[in-house]
CSV table of C-alpha atoms in Angstrom, one decimal:
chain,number,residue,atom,x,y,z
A,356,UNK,CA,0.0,0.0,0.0
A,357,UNK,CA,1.0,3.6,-0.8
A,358,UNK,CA,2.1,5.9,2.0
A,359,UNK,CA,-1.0,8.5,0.6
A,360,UNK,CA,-3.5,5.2,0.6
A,361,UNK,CA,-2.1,4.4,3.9
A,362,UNK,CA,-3.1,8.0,4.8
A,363,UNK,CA,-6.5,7.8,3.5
A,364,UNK,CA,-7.3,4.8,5.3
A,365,UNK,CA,-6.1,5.5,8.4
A,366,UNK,CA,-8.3,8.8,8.3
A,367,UNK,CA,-11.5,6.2,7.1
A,368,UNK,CA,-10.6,4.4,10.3
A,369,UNK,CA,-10.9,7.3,12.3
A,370,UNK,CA,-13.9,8.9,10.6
A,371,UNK,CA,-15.7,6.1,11.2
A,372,UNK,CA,-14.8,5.2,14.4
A,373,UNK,CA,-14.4,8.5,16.1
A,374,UNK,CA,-17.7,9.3,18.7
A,375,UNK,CA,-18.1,12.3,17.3
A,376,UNK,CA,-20.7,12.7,14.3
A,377,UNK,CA,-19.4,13.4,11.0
A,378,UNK,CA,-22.0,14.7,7.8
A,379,UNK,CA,-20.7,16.6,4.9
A,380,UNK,CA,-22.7,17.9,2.3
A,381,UNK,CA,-22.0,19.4,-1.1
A,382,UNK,CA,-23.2,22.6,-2.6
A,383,UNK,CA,-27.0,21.0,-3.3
A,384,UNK,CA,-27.3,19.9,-0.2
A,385,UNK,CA,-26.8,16.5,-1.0
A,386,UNK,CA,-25.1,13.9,1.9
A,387,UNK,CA,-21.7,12.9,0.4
A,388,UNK,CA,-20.5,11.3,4.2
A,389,UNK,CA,-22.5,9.8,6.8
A,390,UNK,CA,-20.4,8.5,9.3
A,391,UNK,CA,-20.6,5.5,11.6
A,392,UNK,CA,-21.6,7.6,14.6
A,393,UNK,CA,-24.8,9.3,12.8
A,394,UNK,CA,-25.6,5.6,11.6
A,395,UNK,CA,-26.3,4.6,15.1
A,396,UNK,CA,-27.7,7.0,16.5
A,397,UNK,CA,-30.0,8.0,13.3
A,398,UNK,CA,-31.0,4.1,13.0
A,399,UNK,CA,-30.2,5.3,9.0
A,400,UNK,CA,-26.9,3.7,6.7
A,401,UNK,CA,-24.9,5.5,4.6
A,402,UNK,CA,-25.8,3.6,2.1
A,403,UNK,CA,-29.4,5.0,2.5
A,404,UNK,CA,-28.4,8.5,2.7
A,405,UNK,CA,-25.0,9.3,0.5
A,406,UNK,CA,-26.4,11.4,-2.7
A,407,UNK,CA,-29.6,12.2,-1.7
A,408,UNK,CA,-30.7,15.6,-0.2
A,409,UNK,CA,-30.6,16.2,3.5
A,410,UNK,CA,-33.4,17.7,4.0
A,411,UNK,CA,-35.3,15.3,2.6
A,412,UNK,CA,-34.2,13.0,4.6
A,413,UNK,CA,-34.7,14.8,7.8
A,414,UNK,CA,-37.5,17.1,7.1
A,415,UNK,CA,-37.1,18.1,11.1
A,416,UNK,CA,-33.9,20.0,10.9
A,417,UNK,CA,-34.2,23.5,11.1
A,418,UNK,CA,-33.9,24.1,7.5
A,419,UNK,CA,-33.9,28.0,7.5
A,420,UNK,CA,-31.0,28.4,9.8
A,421,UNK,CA,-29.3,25.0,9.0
A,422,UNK,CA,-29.2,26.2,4.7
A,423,UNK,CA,-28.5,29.7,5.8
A,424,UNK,CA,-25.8,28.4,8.2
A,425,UNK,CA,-24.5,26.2,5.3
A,426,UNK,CA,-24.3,28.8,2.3
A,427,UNK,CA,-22.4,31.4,4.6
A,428,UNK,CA,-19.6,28.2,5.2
A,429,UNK,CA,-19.8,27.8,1.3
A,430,UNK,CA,-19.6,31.5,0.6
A,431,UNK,CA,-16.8,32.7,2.9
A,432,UNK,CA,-14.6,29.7,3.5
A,433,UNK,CA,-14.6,30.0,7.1
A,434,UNK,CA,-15.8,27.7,10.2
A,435,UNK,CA,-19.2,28.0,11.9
A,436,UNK,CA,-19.9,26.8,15.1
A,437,UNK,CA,-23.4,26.1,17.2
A,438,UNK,CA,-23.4,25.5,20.9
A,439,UNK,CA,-25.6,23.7,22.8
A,440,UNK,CA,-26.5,26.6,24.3
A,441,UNK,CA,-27.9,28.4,21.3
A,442,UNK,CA,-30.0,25.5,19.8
A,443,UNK,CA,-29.9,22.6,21.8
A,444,UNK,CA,-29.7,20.1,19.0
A,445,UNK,CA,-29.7,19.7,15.3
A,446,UNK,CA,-30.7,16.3,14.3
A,447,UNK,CA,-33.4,14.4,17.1
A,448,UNK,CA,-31.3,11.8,18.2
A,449,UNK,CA,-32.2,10.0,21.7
A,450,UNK,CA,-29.8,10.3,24.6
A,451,UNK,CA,-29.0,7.9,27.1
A,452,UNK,CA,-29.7,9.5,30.2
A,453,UNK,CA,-32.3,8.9,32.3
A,454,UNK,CA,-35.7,10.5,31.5
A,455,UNK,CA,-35.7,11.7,34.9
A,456,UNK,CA,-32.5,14.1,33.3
A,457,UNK,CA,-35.2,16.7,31.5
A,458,UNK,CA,-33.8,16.7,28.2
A,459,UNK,CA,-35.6,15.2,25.6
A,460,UNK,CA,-32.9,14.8,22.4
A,461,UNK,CA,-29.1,15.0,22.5
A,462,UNK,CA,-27.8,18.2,23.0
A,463,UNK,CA,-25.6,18.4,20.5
A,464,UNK,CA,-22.1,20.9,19.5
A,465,UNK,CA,-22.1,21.4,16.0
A,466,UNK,CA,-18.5,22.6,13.7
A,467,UNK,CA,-19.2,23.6,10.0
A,468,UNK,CA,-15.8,23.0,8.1
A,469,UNK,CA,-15.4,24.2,4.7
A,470,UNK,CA,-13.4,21.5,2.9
A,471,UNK,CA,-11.6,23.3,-0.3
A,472,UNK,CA,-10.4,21.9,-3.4
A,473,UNK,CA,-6.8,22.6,-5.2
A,474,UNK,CA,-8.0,25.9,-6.4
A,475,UNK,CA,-9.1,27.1,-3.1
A,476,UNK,CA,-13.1,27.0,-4.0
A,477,UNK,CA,-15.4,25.4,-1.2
A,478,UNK,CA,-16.4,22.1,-2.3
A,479,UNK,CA,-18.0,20.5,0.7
A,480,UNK,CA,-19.0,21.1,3.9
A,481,UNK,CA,-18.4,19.2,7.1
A,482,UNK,CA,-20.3,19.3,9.7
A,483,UNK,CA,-19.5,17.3,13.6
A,484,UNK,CA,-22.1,16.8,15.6
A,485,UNK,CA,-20.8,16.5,18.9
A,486,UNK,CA,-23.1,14.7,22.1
A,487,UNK,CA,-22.9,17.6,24.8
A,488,UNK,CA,-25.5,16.1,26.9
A,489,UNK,CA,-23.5,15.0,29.8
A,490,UNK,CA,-22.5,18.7,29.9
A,491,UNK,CA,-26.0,19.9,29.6
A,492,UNK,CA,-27.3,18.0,32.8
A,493,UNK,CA,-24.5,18.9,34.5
A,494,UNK,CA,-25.1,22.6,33.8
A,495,UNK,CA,-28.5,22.4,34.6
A,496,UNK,CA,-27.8,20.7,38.0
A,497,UNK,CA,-25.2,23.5,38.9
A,498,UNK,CA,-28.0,25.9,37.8
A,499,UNK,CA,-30.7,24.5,39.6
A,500,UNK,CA,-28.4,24.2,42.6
A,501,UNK,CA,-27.0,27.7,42.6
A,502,UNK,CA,-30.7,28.7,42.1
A,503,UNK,CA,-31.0,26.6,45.7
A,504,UNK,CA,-28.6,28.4,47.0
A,505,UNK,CA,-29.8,32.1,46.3
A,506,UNK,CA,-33.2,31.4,47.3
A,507,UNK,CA,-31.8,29.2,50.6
A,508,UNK,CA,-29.6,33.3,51.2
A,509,UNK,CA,-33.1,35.3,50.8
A,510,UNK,CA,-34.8,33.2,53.1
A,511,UNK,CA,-34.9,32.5,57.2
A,512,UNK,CA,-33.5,29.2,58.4
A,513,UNK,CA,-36.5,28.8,60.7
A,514,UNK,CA,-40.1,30.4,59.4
A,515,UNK,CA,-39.0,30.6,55.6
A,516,UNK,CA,-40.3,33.7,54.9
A,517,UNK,CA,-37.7,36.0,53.6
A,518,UNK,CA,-34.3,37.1,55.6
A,519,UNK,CA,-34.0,40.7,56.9
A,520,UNK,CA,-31.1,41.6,54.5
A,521,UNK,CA,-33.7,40.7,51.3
A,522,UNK,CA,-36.7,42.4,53.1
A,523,UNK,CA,-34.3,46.0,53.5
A,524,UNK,CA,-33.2,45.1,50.0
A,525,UNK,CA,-36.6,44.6,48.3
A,526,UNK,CA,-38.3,47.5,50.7
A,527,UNK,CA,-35.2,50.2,49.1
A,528,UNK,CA,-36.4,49.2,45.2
A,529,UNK,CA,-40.3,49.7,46.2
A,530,UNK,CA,-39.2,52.9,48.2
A,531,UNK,CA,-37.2,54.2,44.9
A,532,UNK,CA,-39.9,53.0,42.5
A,533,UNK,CA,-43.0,54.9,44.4
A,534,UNK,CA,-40.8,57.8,45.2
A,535,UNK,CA,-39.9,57.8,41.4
A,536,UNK,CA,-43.2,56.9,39.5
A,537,UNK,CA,-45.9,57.4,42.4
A,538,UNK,CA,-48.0,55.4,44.2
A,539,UNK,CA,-48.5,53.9,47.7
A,540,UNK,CA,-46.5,51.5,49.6
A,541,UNK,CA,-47.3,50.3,53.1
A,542,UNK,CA,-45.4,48.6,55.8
A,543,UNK,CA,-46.6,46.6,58.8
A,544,UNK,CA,-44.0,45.6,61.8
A,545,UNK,CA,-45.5,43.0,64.3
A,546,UNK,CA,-44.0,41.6,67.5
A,547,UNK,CA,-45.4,38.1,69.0
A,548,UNK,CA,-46.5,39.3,72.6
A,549,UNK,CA,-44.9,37.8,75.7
A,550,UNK,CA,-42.7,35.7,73.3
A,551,UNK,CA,-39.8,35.3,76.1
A,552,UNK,CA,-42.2,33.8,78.7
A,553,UNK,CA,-43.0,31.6,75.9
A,554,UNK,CA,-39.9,30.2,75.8
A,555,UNK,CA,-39.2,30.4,79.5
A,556,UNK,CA,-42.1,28.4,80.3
A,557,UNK,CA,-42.6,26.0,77.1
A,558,UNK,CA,-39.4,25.8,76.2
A,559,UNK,CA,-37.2,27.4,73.1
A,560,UNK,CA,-38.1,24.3,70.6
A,561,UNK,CA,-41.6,25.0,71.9
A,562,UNK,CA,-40.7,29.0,70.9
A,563,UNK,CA,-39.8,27.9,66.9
A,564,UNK,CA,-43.0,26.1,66.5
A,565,UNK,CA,-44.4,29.1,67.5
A,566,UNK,CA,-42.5,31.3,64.9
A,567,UNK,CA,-43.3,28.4,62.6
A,568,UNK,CA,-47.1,28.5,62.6
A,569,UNK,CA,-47.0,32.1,63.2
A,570,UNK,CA,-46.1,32.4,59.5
A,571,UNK,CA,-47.4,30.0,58.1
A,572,UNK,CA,-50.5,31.2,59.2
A,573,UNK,CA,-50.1,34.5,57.2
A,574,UNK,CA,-49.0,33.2,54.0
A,575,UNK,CA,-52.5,32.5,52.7
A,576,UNK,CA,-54.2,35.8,53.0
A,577,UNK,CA,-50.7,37.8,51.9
A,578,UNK,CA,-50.7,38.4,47.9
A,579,UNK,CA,-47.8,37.2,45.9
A,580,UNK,CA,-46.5,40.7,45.8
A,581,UNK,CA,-46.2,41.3,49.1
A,582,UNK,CA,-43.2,40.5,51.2
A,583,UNK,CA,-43.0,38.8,54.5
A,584,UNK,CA,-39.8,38.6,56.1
A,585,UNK,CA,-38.2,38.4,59.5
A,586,UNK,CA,-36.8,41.7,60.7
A,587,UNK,CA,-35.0,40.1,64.1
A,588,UNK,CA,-35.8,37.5,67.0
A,589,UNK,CA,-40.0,37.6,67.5
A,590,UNK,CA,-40.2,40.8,64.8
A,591,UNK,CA,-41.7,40.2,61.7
A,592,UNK,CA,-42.2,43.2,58.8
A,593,UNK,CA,-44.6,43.1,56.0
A,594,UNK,CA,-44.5,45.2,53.3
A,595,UNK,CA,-47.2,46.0,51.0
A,596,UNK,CA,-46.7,47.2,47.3
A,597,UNK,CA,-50.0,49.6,46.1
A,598,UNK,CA,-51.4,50.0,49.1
A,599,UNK,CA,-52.7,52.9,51.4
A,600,UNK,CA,-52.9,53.6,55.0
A,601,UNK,CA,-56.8,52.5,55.3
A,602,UNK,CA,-56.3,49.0,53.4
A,603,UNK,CA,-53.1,48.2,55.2
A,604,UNK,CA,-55.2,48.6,58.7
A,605,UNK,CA,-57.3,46.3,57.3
A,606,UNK,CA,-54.7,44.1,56.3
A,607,UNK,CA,-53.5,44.5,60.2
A,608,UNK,CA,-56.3,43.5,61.4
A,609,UNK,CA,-57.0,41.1,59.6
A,610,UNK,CA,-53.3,39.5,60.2
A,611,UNK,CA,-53.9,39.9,64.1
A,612,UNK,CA,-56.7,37.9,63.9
A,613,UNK,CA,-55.7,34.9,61.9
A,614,UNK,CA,-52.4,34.8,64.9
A,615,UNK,CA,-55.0,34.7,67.5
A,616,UNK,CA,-57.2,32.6,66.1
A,617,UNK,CA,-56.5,29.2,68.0
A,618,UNK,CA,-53.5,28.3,70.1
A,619,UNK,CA,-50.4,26.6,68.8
A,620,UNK,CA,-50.2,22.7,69.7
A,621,UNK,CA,-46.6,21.6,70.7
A,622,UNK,CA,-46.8,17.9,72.1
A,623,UNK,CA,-48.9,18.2,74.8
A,624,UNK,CA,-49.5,21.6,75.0
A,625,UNK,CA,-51.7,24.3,73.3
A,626,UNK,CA,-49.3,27.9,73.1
A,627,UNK,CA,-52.1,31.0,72.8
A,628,UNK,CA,-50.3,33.8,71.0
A,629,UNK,CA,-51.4,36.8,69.9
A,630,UNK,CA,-49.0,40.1,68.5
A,631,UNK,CA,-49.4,43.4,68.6
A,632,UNK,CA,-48.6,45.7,65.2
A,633,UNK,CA,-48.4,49.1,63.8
A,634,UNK,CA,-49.4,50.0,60.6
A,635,UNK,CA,-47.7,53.1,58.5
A,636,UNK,CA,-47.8,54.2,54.8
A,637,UNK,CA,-45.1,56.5,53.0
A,638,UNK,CA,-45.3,60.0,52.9
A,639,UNK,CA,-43.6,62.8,50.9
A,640,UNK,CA,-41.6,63.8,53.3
A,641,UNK,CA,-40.0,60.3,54.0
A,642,UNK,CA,-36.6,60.7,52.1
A,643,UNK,CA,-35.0,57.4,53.6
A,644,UNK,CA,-36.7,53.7,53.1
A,645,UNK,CA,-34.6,53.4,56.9
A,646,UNK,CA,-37.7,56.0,58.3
């Protein structure tokens, strides 16, 4: 054998046995390779597929951007790429990962390589198809984790509502906006009464179911926009987006009376609380969110 059929063979071997996907396509649009990898996962031979068109063949690839993708390659002579990231797959192959994983097709890298003849004119196009799945999941994971994360920072460790530092934080944006745009924004502080005889007597584990049912009790009757957070110890703040002076006492009242409504069981005893409140809306002359 010839040192250039040596060559060629040795690059057939790795064509075909490379896990990376490997189509090329000439300036029709017509398969001229269809490697080993695309045969499996496609279910489709080479046989089946060299000379005929591709879209034909897969009449669900995107063929808009795929063509338009394709011509520019054939046009300019340079490389193209596609991440996962930008369209999560070209051709619907199935993955291995669980279903459980939440992706539905290989995600899939994608290289356009313009393959030249002697005179320099673009001839062909290859295109790798590369399985990014595995890198998918994982990116989704360390998403949904760091997600976690944030929302486990804006929240208290105990009642769940939100933390102090993300109550102050969201309370300066709806001070800004309504100072800004107009519009009414009111704030409610509440304190459980007697809360340290509570814990003297019950017990301090008795004291967090307390907290515990405290809030869970207002998160009903709250609307999404509003925000419930802790402000320190037994001290709780709500803050009410849209709303003036006469609707937040009702909205006091109202919150005082789902506290008080029934005692809080812990084992074998049954906690009455109750909290007092005060109610205030912003006026003009308020220049800090801190007053």
């Amino acid at each position: 054998m010839s040192n250039t059929g040596f060559q060629e063979a040795i690059l057939q071997c790795i064509v075909e046995r490379i896990s990376v996907g490997i189509v090329a396509v000439d300036g029709d649009m017509n398969v001229v390779l269809w490697n080993r990898f695309m045969e499996i996962h496609s279910g489709r031979s080479s046989g089946e597929l060299v000379g005929r068109d591709l879209f034909s063949c897969f009449p669900e690839l995107p063929r808009a951007w795929l063509e338009r993708k394709l011509r520019n390659v054939f046009q300019l002579g340079s490389f193209a790429f596609s991440s996962w990231e930008e369209r999560p797959y070209l051709f619907q192959f199935p993955h291995n990962r669980p279903i459980t994983g939440g992706v539905d097709y290989m995600q899939q890298d994608c290289t356009f390589i313009p393959v030249k003849d002697a005179s320099g004119k673009v001839v062909r196009v290859c295109i790798t198809i590369l399985d990014a799945t595995d890198t998918y999941v994982y990116q989704r994971r360390l998403h949904e984790a760091m997600g976690a994360l944030e929302e486990a920072s804006r929240r208290d460790a105990l009642t769940g509502c939100f933390s102090r530092a993300y109550l102050e934080e969201q309370l300066a944006l709806e001070f800004h906006r309504v100072k800004r745009y107009g519009g009414e924004l009111s704030l409610i502080l509440f304190d459980l009464d007697h809360f340290k005889r509570v814990n003297d007597v019950y017990g301090h584990l008795a004291g967090d179911e307390v907290l515990r049912t405290v809030i869970d009790r207002l998160r009903r009757p709250i609307r999404s926009l509003d925000l419930l957070g802790r402000y320190g110890g037994e001290e709780f703040v709500l803050v009410l987006p849209g709303t003036e002076l006469g609707s937040a006492m009702m909205v006091g009242e109202r919150v005082r009376m789902l506290v008080a409504q029934e005692p809080v069981a812990f084992q074998s005893a049954l906690i009455p609380v109750s909290i007092s409140l005060g109610v205030t809306t912003l006026r003009s002359e308020v220049k800090r969110y801190e007053d």
